[in-house]
Short mmCIF file of C-alpha atoms in Angstrom, two decimals:
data_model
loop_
_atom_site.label_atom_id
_atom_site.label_comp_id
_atom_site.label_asym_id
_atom_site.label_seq_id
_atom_site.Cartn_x
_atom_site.Cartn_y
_atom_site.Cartn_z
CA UNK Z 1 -24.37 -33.58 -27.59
CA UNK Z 2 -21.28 -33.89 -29.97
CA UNK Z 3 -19.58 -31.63 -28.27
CA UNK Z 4 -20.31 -33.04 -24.86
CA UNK Z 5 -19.20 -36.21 -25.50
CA UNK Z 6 -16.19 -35.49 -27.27
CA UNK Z 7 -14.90 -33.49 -24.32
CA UNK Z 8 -16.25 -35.85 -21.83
CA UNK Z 9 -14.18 -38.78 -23.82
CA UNK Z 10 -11.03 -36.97 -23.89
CA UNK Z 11 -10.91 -36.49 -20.01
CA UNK Z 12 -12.14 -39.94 -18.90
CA UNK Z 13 -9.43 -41.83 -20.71
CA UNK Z 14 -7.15 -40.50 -17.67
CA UNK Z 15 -8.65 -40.23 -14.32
CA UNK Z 16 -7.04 -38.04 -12.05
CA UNK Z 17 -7.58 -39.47 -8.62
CA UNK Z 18 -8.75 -37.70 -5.66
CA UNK Z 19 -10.09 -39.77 -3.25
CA UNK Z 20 -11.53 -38.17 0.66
CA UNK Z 21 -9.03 -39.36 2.88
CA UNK Z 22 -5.95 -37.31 2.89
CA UNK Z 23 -3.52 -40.26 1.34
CA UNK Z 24 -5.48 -40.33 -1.57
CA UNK Z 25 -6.01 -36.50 -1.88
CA UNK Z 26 -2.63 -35.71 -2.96
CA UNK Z 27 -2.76 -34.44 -6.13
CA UNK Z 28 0.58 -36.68 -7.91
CA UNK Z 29 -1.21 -39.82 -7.54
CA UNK Z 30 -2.93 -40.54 -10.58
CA UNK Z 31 -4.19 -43.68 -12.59
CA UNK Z 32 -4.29 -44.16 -16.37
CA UNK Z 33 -7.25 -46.28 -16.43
CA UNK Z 34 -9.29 -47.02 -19.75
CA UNK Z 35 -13.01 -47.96 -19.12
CA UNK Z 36 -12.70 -51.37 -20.28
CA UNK Z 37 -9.99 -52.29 -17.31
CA UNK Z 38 -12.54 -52.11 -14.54
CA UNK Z 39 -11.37 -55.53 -12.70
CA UNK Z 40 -11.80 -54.49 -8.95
CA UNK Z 41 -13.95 -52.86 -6.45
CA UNK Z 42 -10.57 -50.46 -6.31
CA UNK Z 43 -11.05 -49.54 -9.94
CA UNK Z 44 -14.41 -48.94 -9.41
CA UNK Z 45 -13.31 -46.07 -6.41
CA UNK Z 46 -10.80 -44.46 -8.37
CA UNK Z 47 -13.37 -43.87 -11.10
CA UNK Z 48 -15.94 -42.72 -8.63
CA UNK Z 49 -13.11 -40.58 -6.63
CA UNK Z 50 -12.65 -38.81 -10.31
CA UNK Z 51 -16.65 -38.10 -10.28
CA UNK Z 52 -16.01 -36.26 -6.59
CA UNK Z 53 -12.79 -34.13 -7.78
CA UNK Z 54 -14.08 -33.26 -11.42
CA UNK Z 55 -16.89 -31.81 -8.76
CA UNK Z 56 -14.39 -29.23 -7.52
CA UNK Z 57 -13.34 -27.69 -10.20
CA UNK Z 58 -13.55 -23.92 -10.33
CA UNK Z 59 -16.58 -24.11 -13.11
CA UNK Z 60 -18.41 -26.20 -10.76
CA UNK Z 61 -18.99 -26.48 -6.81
CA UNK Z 62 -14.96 -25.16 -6.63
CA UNK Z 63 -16.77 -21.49 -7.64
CA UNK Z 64 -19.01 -21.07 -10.25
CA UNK Z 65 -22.02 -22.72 -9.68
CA UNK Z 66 -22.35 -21.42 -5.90
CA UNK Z 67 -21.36 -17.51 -6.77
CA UNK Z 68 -24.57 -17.82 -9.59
CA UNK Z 69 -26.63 -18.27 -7.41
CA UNK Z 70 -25.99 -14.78 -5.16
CA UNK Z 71 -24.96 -13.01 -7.78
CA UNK Z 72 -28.22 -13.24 -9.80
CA UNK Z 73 -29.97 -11.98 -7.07
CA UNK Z 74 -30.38 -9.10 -4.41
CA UNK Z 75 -27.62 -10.80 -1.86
CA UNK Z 76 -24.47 -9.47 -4.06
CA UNK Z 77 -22.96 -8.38 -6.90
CA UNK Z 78 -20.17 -8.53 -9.54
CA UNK Z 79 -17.98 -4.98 -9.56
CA UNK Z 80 -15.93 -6.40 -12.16
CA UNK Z 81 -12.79 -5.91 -10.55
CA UNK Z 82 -10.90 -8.42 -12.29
CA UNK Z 83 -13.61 -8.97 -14.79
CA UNK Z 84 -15.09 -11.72 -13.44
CA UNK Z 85 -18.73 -12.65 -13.51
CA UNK Z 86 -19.82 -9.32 -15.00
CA UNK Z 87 -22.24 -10.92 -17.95
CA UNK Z 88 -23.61 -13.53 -14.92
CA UNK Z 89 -23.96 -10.77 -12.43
CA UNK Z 90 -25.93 -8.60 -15.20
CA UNK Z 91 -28.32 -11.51 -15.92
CA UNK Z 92 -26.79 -10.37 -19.74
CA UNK Z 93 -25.72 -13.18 -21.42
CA UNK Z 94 -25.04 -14.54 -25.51
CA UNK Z 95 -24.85 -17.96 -26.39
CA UNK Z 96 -20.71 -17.46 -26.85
CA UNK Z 97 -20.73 -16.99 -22.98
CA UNK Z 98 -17.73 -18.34 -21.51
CA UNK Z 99 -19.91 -18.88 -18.16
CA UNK Z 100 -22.40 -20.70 -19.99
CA UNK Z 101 -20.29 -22.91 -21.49
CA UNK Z 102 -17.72 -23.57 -18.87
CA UNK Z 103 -20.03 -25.00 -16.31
CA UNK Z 104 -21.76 -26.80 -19.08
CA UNK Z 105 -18.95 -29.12 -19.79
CA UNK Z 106 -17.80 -29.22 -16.54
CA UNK Z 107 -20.92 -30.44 -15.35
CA UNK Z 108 -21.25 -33.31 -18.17
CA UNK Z 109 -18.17 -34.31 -17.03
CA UNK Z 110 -19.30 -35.79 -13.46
CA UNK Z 111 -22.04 -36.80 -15.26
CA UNK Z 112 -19.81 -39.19 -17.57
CA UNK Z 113 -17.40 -40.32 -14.26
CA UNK Z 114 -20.61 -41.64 -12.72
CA UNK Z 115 -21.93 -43.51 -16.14
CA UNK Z 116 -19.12 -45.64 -16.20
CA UNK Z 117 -19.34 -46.72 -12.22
CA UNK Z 118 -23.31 -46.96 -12.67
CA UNK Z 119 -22.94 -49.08 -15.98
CA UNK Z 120 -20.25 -51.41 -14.50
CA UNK Z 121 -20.47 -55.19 -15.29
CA UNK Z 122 -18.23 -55.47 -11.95
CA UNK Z 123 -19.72 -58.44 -10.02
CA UNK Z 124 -18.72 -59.41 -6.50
CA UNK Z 125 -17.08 -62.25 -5.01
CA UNK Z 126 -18.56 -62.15 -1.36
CA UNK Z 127 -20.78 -60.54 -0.39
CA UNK Z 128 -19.71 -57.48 1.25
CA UNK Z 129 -17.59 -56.53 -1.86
CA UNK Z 130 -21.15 -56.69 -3.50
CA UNK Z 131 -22.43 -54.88 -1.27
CA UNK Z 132 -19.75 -52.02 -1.78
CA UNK Z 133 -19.96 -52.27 -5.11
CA UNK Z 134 -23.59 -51.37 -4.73
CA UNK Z 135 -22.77 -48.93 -2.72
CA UNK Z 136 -20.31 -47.10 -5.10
CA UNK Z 137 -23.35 -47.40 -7.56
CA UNK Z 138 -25.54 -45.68 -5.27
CA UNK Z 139 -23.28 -42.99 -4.92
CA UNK Z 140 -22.82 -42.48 -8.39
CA UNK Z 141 -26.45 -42.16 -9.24
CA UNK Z 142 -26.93 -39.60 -6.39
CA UNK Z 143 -24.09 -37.68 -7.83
CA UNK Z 144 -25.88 -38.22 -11.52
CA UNK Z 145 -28.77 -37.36 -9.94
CA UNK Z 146 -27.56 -34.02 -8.99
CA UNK Z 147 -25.57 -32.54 -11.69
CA UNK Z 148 -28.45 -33.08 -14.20
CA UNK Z 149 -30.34 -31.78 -11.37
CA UNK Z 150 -28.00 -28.79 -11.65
CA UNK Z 151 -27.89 -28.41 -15.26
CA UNK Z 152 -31.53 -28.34 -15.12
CA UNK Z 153 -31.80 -25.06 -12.90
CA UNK Z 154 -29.17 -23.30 -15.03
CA UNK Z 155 -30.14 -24.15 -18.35
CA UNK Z 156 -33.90 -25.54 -18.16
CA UNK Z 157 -37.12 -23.53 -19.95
CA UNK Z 158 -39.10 -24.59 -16.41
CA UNK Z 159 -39.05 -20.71 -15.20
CA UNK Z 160 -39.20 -18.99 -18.94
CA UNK Z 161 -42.48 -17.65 -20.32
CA UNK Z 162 -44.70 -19.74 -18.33
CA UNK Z 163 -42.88 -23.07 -19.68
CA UNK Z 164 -43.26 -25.58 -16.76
CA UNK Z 165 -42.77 -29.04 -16.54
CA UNK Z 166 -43.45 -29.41 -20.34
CA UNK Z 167 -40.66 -27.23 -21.28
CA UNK Z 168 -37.27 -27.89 -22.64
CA UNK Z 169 -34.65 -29.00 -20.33
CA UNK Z 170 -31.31 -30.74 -20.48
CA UNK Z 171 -30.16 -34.10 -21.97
CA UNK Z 172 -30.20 -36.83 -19.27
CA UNK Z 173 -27.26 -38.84 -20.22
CA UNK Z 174 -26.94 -42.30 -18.78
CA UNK Z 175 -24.68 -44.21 -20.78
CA UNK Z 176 -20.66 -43.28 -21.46
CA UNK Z 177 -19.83 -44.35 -24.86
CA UNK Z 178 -16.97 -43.72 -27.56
CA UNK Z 179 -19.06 -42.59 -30.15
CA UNK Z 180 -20.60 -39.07 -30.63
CA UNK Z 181 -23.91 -38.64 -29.25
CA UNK Z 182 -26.79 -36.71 -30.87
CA UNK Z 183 -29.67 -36.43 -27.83
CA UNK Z 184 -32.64 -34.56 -27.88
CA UNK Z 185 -33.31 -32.15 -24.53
CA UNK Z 186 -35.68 -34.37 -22.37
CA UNK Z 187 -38.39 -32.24 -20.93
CA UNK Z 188 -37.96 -30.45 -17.30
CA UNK Z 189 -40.64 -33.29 -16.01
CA UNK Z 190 -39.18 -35.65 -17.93
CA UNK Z 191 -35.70 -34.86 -16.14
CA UNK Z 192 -37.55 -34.75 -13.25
CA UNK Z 193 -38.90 -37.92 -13.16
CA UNK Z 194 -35.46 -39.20 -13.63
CA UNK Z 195 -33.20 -37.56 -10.94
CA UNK Z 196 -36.12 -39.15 -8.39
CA UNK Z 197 -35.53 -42.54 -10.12
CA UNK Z 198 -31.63 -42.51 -10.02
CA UNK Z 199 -32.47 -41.36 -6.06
CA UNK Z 200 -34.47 -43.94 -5.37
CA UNK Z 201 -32.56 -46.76 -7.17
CA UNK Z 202 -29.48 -45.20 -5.13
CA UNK Z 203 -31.27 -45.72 -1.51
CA UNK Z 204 -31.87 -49.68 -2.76
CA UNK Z 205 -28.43 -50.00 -3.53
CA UNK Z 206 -26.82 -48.33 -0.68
CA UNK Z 207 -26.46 -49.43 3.44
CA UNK Z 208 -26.07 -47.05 6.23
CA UNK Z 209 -23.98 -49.72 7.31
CA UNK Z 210 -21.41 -48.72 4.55
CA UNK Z 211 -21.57 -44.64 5.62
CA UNK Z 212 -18.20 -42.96 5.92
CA UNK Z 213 -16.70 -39.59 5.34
CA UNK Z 214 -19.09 -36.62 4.77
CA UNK Z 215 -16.95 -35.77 2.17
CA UNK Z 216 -18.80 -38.42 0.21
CA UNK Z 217 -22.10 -39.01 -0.22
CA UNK Z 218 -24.00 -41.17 2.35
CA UNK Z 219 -27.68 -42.14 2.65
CA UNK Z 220 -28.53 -38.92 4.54
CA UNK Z 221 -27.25 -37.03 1.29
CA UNK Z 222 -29.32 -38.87 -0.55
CA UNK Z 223 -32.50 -38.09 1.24
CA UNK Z 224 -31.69 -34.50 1.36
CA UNK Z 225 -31.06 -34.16 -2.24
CA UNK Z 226 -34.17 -35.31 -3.04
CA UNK Z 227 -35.48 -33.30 -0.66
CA UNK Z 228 -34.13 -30.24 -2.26
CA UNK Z 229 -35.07 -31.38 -5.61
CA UNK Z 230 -38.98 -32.15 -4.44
CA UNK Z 231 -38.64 -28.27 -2.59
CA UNK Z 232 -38.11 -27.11 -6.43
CA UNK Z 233 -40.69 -28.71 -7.87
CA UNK Z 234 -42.88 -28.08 -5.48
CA UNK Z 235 -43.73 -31.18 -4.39
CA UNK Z 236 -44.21 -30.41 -0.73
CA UNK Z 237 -44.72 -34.17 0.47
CA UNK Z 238 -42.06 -35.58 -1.22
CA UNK Z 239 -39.99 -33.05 0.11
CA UNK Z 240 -41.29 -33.45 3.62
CA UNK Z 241 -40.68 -36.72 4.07
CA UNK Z 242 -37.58 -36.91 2.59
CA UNK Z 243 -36.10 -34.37 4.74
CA UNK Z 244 -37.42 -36.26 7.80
CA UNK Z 245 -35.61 -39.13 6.49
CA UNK Z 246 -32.42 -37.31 6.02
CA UNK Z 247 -32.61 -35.17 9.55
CA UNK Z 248 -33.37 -39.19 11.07
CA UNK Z 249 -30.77 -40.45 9.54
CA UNK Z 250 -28.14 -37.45 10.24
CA UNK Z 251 -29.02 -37.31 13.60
CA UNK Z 252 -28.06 -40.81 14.45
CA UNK Z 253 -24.52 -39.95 13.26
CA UNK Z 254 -24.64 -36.87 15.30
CA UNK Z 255 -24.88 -34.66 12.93
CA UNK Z 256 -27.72 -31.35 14.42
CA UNK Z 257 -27.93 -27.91 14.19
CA UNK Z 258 -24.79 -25.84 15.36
CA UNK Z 259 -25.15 -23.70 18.04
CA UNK Z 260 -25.03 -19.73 17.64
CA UNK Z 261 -21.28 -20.47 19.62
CA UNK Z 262 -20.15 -23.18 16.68
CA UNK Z 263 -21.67 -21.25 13.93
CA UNK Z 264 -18.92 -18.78 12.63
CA UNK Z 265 -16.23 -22.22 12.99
CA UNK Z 266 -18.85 -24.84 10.99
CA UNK Z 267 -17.09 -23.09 7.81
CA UNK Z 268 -13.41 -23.09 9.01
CA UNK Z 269 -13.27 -26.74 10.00
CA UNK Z 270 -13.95 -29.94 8.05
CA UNK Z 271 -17.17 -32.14 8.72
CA UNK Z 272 -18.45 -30.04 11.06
CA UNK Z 273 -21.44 -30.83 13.46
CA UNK Z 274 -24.38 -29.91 10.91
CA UNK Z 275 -22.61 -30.73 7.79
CA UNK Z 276 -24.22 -33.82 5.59
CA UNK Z 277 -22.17 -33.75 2.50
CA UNK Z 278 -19.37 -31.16 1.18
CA UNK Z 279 -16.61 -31.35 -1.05
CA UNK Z 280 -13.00 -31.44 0.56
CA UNK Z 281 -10.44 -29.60 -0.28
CA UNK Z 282 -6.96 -29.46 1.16
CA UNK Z 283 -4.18 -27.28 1.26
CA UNK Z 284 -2.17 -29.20 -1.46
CA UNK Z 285 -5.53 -29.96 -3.53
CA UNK Z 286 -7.93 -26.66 -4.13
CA UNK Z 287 -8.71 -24.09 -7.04
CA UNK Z 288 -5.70 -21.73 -5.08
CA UNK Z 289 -6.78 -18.42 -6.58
CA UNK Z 290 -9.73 -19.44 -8.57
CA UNK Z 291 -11.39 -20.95 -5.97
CA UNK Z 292 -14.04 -19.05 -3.79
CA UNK Z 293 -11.82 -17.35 -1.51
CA UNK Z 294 -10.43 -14.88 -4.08
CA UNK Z 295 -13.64 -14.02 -5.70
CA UNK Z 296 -14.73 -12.76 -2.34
CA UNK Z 297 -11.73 -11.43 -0.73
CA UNK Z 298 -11.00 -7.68 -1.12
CA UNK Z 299 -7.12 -8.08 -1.11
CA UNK Z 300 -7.30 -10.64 -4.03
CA UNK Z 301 -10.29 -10.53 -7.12
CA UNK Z 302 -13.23 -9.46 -5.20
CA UNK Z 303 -15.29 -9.05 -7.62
CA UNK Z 304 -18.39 -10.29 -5.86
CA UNK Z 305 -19.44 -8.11 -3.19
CA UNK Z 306 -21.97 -7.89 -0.73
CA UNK Z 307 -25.36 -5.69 -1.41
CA UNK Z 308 -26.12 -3.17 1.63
CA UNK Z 309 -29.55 -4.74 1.43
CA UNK Z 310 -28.42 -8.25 2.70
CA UNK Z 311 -26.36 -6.84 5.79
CA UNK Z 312 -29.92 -4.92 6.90
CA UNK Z 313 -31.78 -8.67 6.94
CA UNK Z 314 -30.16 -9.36 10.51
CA UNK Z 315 -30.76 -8.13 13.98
CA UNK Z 316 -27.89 -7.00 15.88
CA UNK Z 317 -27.57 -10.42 17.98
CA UNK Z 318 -27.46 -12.84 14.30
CA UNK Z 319 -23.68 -14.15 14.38
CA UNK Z 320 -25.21 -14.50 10.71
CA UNK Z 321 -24.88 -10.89 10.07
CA UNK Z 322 -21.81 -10.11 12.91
CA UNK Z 323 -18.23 -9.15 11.95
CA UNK Z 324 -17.08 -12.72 11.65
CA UNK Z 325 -19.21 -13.13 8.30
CA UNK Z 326 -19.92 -9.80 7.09
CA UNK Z 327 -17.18 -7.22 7.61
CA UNK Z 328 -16.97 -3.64 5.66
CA UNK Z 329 -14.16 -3.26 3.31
CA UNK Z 330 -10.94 -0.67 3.12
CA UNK Z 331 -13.26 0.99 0.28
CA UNK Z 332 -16.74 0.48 2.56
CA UNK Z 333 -18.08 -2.36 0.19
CA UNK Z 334 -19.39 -5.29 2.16
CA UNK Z 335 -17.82 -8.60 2.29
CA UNK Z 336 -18.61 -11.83 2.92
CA UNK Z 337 -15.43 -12.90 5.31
CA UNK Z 338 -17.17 -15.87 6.92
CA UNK Z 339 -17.52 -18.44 3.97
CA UNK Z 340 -14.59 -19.76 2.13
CA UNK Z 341 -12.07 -18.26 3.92
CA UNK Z 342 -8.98 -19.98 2.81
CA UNK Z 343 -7.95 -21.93 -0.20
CA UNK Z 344 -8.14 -24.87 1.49
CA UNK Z 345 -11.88 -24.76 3.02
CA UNK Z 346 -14.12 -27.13 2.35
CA UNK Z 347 -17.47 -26.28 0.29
CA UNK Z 348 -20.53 -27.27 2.48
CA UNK Z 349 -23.19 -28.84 -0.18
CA UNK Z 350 -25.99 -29.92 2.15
CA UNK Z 351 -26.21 -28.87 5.80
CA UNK Z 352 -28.53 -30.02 8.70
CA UNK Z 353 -29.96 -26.77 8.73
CA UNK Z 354 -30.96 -27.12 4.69
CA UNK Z 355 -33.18 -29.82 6.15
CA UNK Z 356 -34.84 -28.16 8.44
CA UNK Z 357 -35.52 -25.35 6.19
CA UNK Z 358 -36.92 -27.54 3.62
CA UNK Z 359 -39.37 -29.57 6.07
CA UNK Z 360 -40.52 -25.65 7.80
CA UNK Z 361 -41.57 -25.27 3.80
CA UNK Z 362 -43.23 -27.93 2.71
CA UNK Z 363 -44.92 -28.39 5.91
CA UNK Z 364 -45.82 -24.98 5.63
CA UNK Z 365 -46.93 -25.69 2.13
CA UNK Z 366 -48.99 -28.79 3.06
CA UNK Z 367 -50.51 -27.06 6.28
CA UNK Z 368 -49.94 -23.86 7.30
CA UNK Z 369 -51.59 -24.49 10.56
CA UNK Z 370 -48.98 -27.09 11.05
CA UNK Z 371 -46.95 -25.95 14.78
CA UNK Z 372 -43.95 -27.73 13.90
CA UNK Z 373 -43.68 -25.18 11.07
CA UNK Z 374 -42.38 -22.39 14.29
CA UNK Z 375 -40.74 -24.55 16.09
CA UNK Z 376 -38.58 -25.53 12.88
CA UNK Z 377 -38.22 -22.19 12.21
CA UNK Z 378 -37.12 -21.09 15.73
CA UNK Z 379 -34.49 -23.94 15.88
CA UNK Z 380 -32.50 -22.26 13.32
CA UNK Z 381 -32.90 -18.40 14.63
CA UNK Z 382 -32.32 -19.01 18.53
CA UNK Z 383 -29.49 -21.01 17.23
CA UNK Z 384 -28.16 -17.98 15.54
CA UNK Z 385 -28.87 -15.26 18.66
CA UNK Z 386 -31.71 -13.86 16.43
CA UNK Z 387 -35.79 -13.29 18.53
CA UNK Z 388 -37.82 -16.06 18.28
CA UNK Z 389 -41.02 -15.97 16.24
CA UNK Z 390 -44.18 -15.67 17.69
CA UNK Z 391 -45.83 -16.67 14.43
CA UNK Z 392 -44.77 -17.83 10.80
CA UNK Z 393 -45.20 -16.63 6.97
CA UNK Z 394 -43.74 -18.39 3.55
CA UNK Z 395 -41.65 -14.89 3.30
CA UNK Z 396 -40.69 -15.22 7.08
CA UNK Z 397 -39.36 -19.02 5.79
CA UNK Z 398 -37.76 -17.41 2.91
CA UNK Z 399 -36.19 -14.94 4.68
CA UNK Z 400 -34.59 -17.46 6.94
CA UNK Z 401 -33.36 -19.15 3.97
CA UNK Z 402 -31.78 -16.05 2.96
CA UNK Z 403 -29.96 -15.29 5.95
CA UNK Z 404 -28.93 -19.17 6.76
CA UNK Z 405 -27.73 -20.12 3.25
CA UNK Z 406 -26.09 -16.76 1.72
CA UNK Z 407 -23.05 -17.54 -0.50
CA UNK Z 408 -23.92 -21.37 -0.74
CA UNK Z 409 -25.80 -21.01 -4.31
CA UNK Z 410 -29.04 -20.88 -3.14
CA UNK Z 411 -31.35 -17.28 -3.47
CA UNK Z 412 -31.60 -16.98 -7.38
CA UNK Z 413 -33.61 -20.11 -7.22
CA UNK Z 414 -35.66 -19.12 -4.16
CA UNK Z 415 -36.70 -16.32 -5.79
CA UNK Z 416 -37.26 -18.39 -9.76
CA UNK Z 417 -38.91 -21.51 -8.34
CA UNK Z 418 -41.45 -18.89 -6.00
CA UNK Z 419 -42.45 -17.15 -9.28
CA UNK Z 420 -40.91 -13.69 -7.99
CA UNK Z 421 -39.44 -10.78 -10.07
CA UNK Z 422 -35.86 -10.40 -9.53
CA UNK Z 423 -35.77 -7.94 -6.51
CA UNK Z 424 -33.56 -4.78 -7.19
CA UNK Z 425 -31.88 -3.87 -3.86
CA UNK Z 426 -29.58 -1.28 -5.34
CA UNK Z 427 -30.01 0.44 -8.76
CA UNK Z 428 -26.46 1.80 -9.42
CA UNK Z 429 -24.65 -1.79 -8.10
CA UNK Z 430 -27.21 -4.59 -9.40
CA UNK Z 431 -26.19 -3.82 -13.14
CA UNK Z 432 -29.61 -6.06 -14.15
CA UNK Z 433 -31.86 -3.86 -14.33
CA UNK Z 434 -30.24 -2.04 -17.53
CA UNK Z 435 -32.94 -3.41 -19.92
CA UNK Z 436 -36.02 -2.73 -17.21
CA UNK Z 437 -37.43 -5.20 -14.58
CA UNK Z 438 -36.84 -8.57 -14.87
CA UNK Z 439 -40.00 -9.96 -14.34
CA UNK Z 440 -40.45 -14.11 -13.69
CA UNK Z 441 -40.76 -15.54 -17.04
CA UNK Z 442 -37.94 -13.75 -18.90
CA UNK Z 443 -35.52 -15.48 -21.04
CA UNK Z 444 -32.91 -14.26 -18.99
CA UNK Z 445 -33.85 -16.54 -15.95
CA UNK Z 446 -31.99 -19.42 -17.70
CA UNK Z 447 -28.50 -19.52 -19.19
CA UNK Z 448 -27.98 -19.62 -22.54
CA UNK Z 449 -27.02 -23.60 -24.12
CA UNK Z 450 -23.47 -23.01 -25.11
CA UNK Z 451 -22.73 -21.82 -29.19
CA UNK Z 452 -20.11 -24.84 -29.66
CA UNK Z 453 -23.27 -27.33 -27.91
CA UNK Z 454 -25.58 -25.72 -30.60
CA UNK Z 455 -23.62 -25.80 -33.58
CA UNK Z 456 -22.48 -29.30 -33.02
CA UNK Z 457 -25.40 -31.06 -32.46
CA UNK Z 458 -28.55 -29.71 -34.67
CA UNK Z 459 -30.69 -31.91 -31.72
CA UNK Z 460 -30.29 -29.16 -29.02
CA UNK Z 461 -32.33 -26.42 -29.55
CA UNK Z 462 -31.32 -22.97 -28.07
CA UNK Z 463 -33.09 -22.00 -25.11
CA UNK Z 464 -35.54 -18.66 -25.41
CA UNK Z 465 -34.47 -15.12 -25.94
CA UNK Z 466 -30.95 -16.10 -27.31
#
């Protein structure tokens, strides 16, 4: 990955700083650190604070990665207002994609932040600074963990003509070094095999003890993102008991389900009561108008727009579908005015209710006898104002997802990892349907590997269909 590293080398010779408490957040503070000048556990949280803010950047969890997700899939849609994920929105991509190789980079550039933490000869001088250096470890590997984790549902072969765990997938790069880099694409269970490793080497090395901010990641986070990896890969028990772990483990900090009264202000105010890990953002550090609020917002972008089809999901008692996070435009488009209302708003990665999503699944999955299955369920829609269920389906679970997570990234891999055809909700707005169906297996259910990625290291071969 020539190009990769080349990019990746440029930007971690100067690490812009943004660490999660507000001191540290503003944006003139900054550190010109190389990698061999690691002498303190401080070093070693400026590095790791570079990992969490190279996170927020507009081609990554600061936009990008979350509007894929919806856009790809019967919740919404790109009307190109400003031009803005037209070729994502159409599922219509070429390897010269700007989309494609935005988020790409982006992504490889956490990925690097967290190599040199992991790879640290750093060694403590009492104890507790070991254990915090450990702990900074652990949360680099999580974060490792889930960008190639990322990468791997973007740009992985596991969804493309029946291709599996066997199938091409992305580079899993562990090691930062100052020479180009020529890797091979490790297989999708190959990558699998190590995002659960760096998970589980993070739990050793990290103490609840040691658990701050929700704006960083904690050992609940952990849990749940191996939870939501096992949920992908369908490996039901795995994802079970993780999310048990993680809902245990949240709990005891107080973190629950929010209440069909708290819903609508869990995304105006920071760490709310079910969040378990988000990004911060603040009103002197955000994308400002590339961030999410623009892309949604009819006064600004708005290119990404609601489908009709999403709206009709909800009963008339769901806050999830009220007018305080779906509203109907000057030009009668729907909008999503709930999430990401402001610059400044944080982005909610894992929730409480994520959890309990995932362990209603696999449970499901395992047992679909199983009565905690409808009680799971139930704790999310009484929580919203929605009926209760009298009974329980896989589509009355996905549905749920649907409604819960909109906007958060989510639906375009519910519907790849469940093997479904990309549902058309609305022939004239969804513009994917140009070139027929889109049945599960096409090429176009995985990005294209970027041209410049391609042409500078002959190792990478281009992904199907482009």
């Amino acid at each position: 990955m020539k190009i990769i590293t080349k990019s990746v080398i440029a930007l971690s010779l100067l690490f812009a700083v943004v660490s999660c408490d507000d001191k540290d957040l503003d944006p003139t503070l900054s550190v010109n650190k190389e990698v061999v000048t690691i002498t303190s556990v401080n070093d070693l949280r400026l590095i790791l604070s570079g990992a969490y803010n190279r996170m927020t950047d507009k081609f990554y969890y600061g936009r990008d990665i979350l509007i894929f997700g919806d856009v790809r899939s019967d919740n919404a849609y790109s009307n190109g207002n400003s031009g803005r994920f037209v070729t994502p929105g159409s599922m219509d991509m070429v390897d010269s994609d700007a989309y494609a190789r935005d988020t790409f980079t982006q992504i490889y550039t956490v990925v690097a932040s967290c190599n040199i933490v992991i790879n640290a000869t750093l060694v403590g001088t009492t104890d507790e600074e070991t254990n915090q250096i450990n702990y900074y470890k652990g949360q680099a590997l999580t974060l490792r963990a889930l960008a190639h984790y990322d990468l791997l549902r973007l740009y992985g072969q596991q969804n493309v003509n029946g291709g599996g765990l066997s199938a091409n997938g992305i580079a899993y790069i562990t090691e930062f070094k100052s020479e180009n880099l020529s890797p091979v694409r490790n297989t999708v269970g190959e990558v699998k095999d190590f995002i659960y490793a760096d998970l589980d080497q993070a739990l050793s090395l990290m103490s609840t003890d040691l658990d701050g901010s929700k704006e960083t990641i904690t050992t609940p986070a952990v849990n749940a993102i191996k939870a939501r990896v096992a949920l992908y890969f369908e490996d039901w028990t795995i994802a079970k008991d993780a999310s048990n772990t993680a809902m245990t483990e949240a709990t005891a900090k107080g973190t629950r389900i929010a209440l069909t009264s708290e819903f609508v202000a869990t995304y105006t105010t920071p760490t709310p009561v079910n969040s378990i890990f988000e990004l911060a953002f603040r009103d002197n550090d955000n994308e400002s108008i590339d961030g999410l609020y623009n892309i949604f917002a009819e006064t600004t972008y708005g290119d990404i727009v609601v489908l009709d089809n999403f709206k009709n999901q909800f009963s008339t008692t769901d806050v999830r579908g009220g007018s305080s996070m779906l509203a109907v435009d000057s030009k009668n488009r729907l909008r999503n005015v709930g999430k990401f209302i402001a610059f400044e708003s944080n982005v909610p990665l894992i929730r409480f209710e994520e959890m309990v999503l995932v362990n209603a699944e696999a449970s499901f999955m395992i047992d679909n006898s199983d009565a905690t299955v409808l009680t799971s369920i139930n704790s999310i829609a009484t929580n919203r104002g929605a009926a209760a269920y009298t009974s329980v389906t896989l589509n009355d679970i996905l549905n749920e997802r649907r409604k819960e997570l909109a906007f958060e990234g989510f639906r375009f891999d519910d519907i790849a990892r469940t093997k479904q055809n990309m549902p058309v909700a609305d022939v004239l707005k969804q513009t994917y349907d140009d070139k027929g169906t889109i049945v599960f297996g096409s090429y176009r259910y995985a990005f294209p590997i970027p041209l410049v990625e391609t042409n500078a290291n002959a190792n990478t071969k281009q992904n199907a269909g482009y």
